[in-house]
Coordinates of C-alpha atoms and ligand atoms in Angstrom, one line a residue:
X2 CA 0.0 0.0 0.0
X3 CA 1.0 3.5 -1.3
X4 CA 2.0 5.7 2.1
X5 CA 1.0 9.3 2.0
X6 CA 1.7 11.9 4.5
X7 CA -0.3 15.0 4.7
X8 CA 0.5 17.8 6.8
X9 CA -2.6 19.7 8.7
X10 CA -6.2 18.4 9.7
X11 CA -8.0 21.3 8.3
X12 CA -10.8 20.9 6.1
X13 CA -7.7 20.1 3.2
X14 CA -6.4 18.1 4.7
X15 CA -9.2 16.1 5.9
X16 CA -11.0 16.1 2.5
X17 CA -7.6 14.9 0.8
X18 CA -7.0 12.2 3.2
X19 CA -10.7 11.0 2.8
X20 CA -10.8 11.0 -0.9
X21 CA -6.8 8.8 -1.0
X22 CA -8.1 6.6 1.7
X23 CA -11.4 5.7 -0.4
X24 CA -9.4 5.1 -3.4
X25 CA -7.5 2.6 -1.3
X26 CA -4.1 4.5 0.1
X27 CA -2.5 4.5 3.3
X28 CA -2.8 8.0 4.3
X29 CA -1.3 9.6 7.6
X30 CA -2.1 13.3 8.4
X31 CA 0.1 15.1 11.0
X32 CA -1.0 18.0 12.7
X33 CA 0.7 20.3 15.2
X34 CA -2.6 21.5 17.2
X35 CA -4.4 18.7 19.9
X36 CA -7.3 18.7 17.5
X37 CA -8.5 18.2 14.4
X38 CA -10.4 21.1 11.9
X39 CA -7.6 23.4 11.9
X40 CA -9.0 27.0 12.5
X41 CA -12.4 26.1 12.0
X42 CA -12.3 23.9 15.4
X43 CA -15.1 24.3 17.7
X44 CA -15.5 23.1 21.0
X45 CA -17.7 23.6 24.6
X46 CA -16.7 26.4 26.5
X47 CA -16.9 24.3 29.8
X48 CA -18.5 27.0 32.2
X49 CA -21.3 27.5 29.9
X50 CA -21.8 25.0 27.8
X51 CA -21.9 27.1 24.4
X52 CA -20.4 25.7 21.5
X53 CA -17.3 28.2 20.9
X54 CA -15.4 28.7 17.3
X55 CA -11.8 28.8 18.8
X56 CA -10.4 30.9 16.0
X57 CA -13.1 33.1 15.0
X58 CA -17.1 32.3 13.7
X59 CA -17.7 30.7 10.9
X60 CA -20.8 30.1 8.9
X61 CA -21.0 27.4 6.2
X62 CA -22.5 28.9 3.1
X63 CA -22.0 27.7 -0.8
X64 CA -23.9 27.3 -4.1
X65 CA -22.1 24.5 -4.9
X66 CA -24.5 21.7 -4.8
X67 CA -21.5 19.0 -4.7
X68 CA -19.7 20.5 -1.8
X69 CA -23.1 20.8 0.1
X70 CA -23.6 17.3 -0.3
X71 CA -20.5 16.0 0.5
X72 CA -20.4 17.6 3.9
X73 CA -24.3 16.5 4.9
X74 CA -22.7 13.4 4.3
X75 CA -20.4 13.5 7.5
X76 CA -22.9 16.2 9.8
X77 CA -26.2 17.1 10.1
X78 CA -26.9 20.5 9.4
X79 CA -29.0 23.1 11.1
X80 CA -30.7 26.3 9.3
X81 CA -28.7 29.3 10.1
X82 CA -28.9 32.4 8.3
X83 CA -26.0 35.1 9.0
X84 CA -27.3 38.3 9.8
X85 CA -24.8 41.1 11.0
X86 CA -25.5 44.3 13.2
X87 CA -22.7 47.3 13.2
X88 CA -23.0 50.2 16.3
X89 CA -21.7 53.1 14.4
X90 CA -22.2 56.6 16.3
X91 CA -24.3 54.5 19.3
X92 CA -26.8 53.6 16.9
X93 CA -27.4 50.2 15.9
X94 CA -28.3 49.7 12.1
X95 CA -28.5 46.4 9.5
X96 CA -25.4 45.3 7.3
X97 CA -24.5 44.6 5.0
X98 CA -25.3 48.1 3.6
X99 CA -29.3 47.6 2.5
X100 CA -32.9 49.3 2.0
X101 CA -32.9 49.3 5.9
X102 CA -29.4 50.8 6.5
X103 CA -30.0 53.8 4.3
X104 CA -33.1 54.1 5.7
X105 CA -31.8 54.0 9.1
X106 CA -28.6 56.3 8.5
X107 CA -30.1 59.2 6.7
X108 CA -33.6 59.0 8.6
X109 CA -35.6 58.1 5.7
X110 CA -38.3 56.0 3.8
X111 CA -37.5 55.5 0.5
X112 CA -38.2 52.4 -1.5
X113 CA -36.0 50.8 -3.4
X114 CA -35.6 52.8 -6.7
X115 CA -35.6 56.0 -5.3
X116 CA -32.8 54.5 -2.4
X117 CA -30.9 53.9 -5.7
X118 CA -31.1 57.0 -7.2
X119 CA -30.7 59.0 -3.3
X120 CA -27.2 56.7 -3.4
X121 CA -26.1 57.3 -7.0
X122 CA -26.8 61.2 -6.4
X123 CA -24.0 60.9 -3.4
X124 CA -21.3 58.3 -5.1
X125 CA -18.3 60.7 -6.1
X126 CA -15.9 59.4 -9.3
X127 CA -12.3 59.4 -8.6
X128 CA -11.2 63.1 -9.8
X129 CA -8.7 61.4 -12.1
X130 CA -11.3 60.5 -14.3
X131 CA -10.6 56.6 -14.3
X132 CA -11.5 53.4 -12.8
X133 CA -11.5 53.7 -9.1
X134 CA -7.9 52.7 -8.0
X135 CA -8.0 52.3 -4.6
X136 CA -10.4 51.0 -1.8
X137 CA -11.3 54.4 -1.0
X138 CA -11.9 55.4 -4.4
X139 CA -14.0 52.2 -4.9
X140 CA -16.3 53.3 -1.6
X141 CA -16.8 56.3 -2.8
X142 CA -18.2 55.6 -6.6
X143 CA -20.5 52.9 -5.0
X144 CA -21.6 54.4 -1.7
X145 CA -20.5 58.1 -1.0
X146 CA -18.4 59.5 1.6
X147 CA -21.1 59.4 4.3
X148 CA -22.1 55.5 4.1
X149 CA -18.2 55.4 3.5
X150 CA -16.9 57.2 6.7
X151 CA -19.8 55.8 8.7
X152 CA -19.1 51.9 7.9
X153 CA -16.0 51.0 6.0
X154 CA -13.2 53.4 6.5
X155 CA -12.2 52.5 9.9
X156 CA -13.6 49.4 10.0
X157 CA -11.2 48.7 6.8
X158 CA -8.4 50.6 8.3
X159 CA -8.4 48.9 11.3
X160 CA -8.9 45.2 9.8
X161 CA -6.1 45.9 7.4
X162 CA -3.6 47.9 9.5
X163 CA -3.2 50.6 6.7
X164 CA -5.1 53.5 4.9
X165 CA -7.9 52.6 2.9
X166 CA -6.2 54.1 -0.1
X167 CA -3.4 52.0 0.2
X168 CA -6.0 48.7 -0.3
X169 CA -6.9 47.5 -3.8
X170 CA -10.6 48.3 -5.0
X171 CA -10.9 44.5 -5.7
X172 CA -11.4 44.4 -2.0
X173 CA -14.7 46.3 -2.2
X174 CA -16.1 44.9 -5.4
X175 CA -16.8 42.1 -3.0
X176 CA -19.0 43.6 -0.6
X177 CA -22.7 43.3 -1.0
X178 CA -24.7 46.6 -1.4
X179 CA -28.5 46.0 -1.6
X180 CA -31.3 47.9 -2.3
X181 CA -33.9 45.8 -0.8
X182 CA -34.9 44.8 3.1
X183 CA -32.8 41.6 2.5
X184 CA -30.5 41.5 5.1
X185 CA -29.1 37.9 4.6
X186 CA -25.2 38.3 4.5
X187 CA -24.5 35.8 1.8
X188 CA -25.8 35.4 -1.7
X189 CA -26.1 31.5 -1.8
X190 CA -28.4 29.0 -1.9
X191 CA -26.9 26.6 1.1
X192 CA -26.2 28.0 4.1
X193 CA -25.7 26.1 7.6
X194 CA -24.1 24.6 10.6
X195 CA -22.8 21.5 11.5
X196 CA -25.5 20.5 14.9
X197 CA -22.6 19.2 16.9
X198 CA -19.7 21.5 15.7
X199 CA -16.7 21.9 12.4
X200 CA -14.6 19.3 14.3
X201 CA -16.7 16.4 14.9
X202 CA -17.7 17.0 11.2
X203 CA -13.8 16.7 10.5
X204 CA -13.1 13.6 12.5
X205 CA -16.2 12.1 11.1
X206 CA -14.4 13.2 7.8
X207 CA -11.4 12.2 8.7
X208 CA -12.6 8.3 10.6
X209 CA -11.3 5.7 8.1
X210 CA -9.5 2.7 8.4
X211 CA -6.6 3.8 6.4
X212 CA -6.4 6.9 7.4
X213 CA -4.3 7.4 10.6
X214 CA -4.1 10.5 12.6
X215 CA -1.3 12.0 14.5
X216 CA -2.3 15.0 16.5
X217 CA 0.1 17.9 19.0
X218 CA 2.7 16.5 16.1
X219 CA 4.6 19.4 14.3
X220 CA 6.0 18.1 11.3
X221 CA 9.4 20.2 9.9
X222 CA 10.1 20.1 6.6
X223 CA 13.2 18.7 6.6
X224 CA 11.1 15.3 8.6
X225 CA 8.5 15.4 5.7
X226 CA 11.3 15.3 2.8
X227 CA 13.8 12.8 4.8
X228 CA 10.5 10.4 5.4
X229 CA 9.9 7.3 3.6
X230 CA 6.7 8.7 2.4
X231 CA 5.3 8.6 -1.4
X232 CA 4.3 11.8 -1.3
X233 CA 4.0 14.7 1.0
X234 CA 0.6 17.3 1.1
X235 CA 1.4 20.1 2.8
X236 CA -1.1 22.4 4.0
X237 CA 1.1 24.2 6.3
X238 CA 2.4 27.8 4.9
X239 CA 3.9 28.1 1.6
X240 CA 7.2 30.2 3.2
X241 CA 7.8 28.3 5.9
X242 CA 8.2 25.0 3.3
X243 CA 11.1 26.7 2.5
X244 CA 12.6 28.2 5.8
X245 CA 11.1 31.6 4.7
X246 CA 14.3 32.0 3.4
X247 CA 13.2 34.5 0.7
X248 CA 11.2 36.3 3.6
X249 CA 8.0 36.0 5.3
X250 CA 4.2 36.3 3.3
X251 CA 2.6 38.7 5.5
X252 CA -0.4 37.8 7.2
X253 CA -2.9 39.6 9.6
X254 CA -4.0 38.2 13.1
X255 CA -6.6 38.3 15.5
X256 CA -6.1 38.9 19.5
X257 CA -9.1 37.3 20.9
X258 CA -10.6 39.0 24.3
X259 CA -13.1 36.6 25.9
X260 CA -15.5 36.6 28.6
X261 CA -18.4 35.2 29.7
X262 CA -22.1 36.3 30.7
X263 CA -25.2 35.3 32.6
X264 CA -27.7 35.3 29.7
X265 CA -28.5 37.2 26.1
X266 CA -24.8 39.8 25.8
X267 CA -26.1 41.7 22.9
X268 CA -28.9 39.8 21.1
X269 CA -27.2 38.8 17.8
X270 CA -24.5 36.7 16.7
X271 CA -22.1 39.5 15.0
X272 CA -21.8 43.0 15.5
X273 CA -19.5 44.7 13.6
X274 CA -18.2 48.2 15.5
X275 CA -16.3 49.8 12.2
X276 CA -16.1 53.6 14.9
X277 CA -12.4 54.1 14.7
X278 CA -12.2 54.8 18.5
X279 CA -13.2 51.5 18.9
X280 CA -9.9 49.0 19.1
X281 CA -11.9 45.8 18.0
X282 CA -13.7 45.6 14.8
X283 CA -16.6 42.9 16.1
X284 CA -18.0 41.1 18.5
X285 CA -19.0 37.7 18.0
X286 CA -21.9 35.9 21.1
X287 CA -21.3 32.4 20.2
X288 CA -25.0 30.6 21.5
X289 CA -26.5 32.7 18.6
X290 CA -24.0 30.4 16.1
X291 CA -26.0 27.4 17.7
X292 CA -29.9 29.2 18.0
X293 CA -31.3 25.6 18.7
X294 CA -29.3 25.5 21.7
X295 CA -30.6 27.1 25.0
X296 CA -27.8 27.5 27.0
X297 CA -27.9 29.8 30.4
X298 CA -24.8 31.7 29.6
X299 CA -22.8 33.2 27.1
X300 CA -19.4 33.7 25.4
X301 CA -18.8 37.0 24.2
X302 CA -15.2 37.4 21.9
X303 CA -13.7 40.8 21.1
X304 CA -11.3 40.5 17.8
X305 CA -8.6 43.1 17.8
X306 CA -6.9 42.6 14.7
X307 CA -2.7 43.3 13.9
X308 CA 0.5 42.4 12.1
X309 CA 0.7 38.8 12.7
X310 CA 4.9 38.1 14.1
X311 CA 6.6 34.9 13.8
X312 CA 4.7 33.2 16.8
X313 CA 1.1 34.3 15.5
X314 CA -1.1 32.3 14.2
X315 CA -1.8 33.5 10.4
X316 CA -5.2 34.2 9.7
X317 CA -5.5 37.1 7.0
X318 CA -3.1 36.7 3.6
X319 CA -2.2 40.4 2.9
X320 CA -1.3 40.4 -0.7
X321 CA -0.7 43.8 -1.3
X322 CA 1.7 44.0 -4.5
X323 CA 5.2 43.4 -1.9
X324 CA 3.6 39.8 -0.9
X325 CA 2.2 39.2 -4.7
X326 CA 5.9 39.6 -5.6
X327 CA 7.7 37.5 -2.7
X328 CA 4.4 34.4 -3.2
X329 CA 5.2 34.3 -7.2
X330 CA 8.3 33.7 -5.9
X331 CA 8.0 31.1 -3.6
X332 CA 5.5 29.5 -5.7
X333 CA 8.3 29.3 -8.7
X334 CA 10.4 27.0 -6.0
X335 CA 7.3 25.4 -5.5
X336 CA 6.9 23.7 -8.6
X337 CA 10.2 23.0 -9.1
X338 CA 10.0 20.9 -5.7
X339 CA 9.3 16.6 -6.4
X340 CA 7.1 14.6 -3.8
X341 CA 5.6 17.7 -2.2
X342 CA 2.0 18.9 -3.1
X343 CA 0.6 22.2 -1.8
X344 CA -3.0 22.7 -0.8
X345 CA -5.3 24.9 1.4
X346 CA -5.4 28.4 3.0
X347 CA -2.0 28.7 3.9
X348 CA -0.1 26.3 1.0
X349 CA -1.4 28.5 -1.3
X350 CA -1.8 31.5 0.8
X351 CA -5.3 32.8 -0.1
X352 CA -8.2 33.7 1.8
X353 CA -10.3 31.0 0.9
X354 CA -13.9 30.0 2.3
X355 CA -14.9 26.6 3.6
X356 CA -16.8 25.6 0.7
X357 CA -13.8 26.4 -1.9
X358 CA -11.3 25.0 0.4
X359 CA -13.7 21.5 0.2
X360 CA -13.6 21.8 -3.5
X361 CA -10.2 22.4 -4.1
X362 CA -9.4 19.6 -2.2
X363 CA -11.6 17.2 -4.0
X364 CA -10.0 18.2 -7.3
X365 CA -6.2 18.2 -5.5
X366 CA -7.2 14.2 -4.8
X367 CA -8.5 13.3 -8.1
X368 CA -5.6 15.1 -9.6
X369 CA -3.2 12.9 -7.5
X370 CA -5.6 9.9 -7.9
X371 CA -5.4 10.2 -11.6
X372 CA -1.3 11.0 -11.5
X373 CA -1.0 7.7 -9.7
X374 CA -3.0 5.8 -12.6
X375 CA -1.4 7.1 -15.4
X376 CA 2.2 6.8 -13.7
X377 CA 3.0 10.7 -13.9
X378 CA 4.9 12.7 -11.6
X379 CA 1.7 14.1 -9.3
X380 CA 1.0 18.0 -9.4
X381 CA 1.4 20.5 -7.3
X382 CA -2.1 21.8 -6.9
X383 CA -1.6 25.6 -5.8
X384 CA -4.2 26.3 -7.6
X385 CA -4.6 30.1 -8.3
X386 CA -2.0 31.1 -6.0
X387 CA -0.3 33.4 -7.9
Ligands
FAD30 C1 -11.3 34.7 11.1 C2 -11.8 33.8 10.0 C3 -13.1 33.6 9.8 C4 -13.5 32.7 8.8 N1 -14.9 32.5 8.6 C5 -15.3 31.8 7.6 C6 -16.7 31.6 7.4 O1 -17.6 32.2 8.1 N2 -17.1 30.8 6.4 C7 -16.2 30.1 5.6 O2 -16.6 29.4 4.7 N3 -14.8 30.3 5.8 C8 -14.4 31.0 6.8 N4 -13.0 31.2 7.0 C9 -12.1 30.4 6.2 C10 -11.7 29.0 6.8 O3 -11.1 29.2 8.1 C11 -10.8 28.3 5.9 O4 -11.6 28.0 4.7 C12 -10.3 26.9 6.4 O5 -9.7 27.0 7.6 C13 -9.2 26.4 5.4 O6 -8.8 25.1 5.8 P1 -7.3 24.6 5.6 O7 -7.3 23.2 6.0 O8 -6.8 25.0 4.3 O9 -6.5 25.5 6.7 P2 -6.4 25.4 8.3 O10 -7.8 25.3 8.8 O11 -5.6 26.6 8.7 O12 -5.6 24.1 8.6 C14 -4.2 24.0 8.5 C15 -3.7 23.1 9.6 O13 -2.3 22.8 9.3 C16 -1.7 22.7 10.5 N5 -0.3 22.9 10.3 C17 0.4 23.9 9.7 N6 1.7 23.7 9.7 C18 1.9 22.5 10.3 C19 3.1 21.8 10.5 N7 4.3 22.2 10.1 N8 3.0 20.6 11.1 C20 1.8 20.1 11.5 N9 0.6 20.8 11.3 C21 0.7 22.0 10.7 C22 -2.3 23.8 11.4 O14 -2.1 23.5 12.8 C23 -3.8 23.7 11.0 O15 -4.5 22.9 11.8 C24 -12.6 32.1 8.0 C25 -11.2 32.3 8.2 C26 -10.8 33.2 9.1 C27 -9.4 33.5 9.3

C-alpha cells in the first residue's frame, strides 16, 4: 500500500486524506494542534456549555450543490442564516449596507428605486477621471463618503492595519450593497451549521481505516522530505516549506478578548463596530451560532486585529503588490519541488472560504488519484496562488 503523509487536519487536509483513503491509500495526516479542523475547530466552552469557534465564527454557506452534499454526508446541518449588526455613532443599524441601513442612517423612507437614485446622487468618481484605484476610491463611486466614513473606513483601516487608499478596489467589489430589506449576509443557496460543531464534522471526515491521525505533532520540513513517504501534502504555509528563506508572506491576526455572561450579551450573533475609537472591529456571542441550543450563559469574543509576528497564528493573507511579488516567488520553487504537493489556505496562501477550500481539495485528490494511474509525476495543486 502507497504511504501518503499530509501535513494539517484542516478541512484540506481532511477532504484529501478522505478521498486517497477511499481510493484505497494508506494516508497519515500530522497536525501540530491537539485537534482536528484546523481553525475552523469548535468546542464547549466548559462553564457555559456554548459551543465556541476557537479561531473566529464561521458560517457554512456555498452554491455548490457537490460540496453541500458532501459535507451532509459527515454532519447534520442546522438552518442558520448570517445576519450582521454594526454600532456606528451609538446607533445600531442592519449590514451589510441595504434598503434598511439607508433608511436608518439618513432618517428616511424610500423604496428601493428612489434608495438607488438617493445613493447614486452621493457616489463621487475618482477626480482622475478613471476606474477607481483604490479601496477608497471604490467606496466612494458605490456608496459616498457618508455611508463610506460611517461603515468602511475605519472598520477597513483597522482590519487591514493601513489606509484605505493603500488597499486594492478588488477588496470592495466584493462587498454586497442591496437595495432591498434583504439583510441575509451571503448570496447563496446553502447555508448552515454543523448540529454538533466543524470538528466532529472533521473527525467524522477524517474516521477511516486507512487513514491514521497524528495530532500535538509538528512536522518540519526537513522530517517530511527525509521520510519514507510517497508523497508529501502540505497544507502548512507556503514560506515556511522553505525556511522563509526568501522572507515572510505577511499575514494579519486576531487577538481574541473573551468573557463570559449570565444570559443574552447583545442579542445577535455578530456585531460589527467599524467607529475608529473602537480597538476591536466585532464582536461575536457564540450561543446565537448554535440558536437551537438554550444555553444559560454566554461567550462573548472581542477580535482586535494586527500584524501577525513569527509566533502568530496567520489568519489574514495580505497580498498587497510586496507579498504578490515575494508568493510568485515562492510559488516558482514550488513547482520545481518533487514529492511535495501544496494545498489549502495557507499552502497556497489565499483567503479561501470553507466551501472552496472542500472543493479544491476534491479536485487536489482526483488530480493525485489520476497522476497515480497514469504513472505521472503528481501536481502541485496551488491552484490560483499566484
Ligand atoms: C477569522 C476567520 C473567519 C472565517 N470565517 C469563515 C466563514 O464564516 N465561512 C467560511 O466558509 N470560511 C471562513 N473562514 C475560512 C476558513 O477558516 C478556511 O476555509 C479553512 O480554515 C481552510 O482550511 P485549511 O485546511 O486550508 O487550513 P487550516 O484550517 O488553517 O488548517 C491547516 C492546519 O495545518 C496545521 N499545520 C500547519 N503547519 C503545520 C506543521 N508544520 N506541522 C503540523 N501541522 C501543521 C495547522 O495547525 C492547521 O490545523 C474564515 C477564516 C478566518 C481567518
Amino acid at each position: 500500500m502507497q504511504q501518503i503523509l499530509i501535513v494539517g487536519a484542516g478541512f484540506s487536509g481532511a477532504v484529501i486524506a478522505r478521498e486517497l483513503a477511499e481510493a484505497g491509500l494508506a494516508v497519515t495526516v500530522a497536525d501540530a494542534r491537539p485537534h482536528v479542523a484546523g481553525n475552523c475547530h469548535t468546542e464547549r466552552c466548559p462553564e457555559t456549555g456554548v459551543l465556541v469557534h476557537v479561531y473566529g465564527p464561521h458560517i457554512f454557506h456555498t452554491d455548490d450543490a457537490g460540496v453541500w452534499d458532501y459535507v451532509n454526508r459527515f454532519a447534520r446541518f442546522m438552518p442558520y442564516v448570517n445576519r450582521v449588526k454594526a454600532t456606528v455613532g451609538g446607533r445600531v443599524y442592519a449590514l451589510p449596507v441595504n434598503l434598511h441601513t439607508i433608511n436608518q442612517f439618513f432618517g428616511l423612507a424610500l423604496r428601493p428605486d428612489e434608495a438607488r437614485a438617493f445613493v447614486a446622487a452621493r457616489t463621487q468618481a475618482p477626480a482622475h477621471g478613471g476606474d477607481p484605484a483604490n479601496f477608497e476610491e471604490q467606496a466612494l463611486a458605490m456608496v459616498g463618503p457618508d455611508l463610506y466614513q460611517a461603515f468602511f473606513r475605519s472598520y477597513t483601516a483597522k482590519q487591514w492595519g493601513c489606509d484605505p487608499r493603500d488597499l486594492p478596489a478588488s477588496i470592495l467589489k466584493r462587498l454586497p450593497l442591496r437595495f432591498s430589506y434583504d439583510d441575509n449576509y451571503f448570496f447563496h443557496r446553502f447555508q448552515g451549521m454543523p448540529e454538533a460543531g466543524y470538528t466532529a464534522l472533521v473527525a467524522a471526515i477524517l474516521d477511516h481505516p486507512r487513514i491514521r491521525l497524528e495530532l500535538g505533532r509538528p512536522v518540519t520540513p526537513a522530517e517530511a522530505r527525509a521520510g519514507a513517504w510517497d508523497h508529501v501534502i502540505w497544507t502548512g504555509p507556503l514560506d515556511a516549506w522553505f525556511g522563509h528563506d526568501l522572507g515572510r508572506l505577511g499575514y494579519r491576526t486576531l487577538d481574541f478578548e473573551r468573557f463570559t455572561h449570565t444570559g443574552d450579551w447583545q442579542g445577535c450573533a455578530v456585531m460589527n463596530h467599524p467607529d475608529a475609537d473602537v480597538p476591536y472591529t466585532r464582536v461575536a456571542e457564540h450561543r446565537h451560532f448554535a440558536p437551537w441550543e438554550t444555553p444559560a450563559g454566554s461567550v462573548v469574543v472581542r477580535e482586535y486585529p494586527r500584524a501577525a509576528g513569527p509566533d502568530d497564528i496567520p489568519y489574514y493573507p495580505i497580498r498587497l503588490a510586496g507579498e504578490q511579488a515575494l508568493l510568485a516567488r515562492y510559488a516558482e520553487r514550488a513547482r520545481a519541488e518533487a514529492g511535495v504537493s501544496f494545498a489549502g489556505r495557507l499552502g497556497t496562501y489565499r483567503y479561501l472560504d470553507m466551501d472552496v477550500t472542500i472543493r479544491e481539495a476534491l479536485e487536489a485528490a482526483r488530480s493525485l488519484i489520476s497522476a497515480r494511474k497514469t504513472g505521472q509525476a503528481p501536481a502541485v495543486f496551488l491552484a490560483g496562488a499566484v
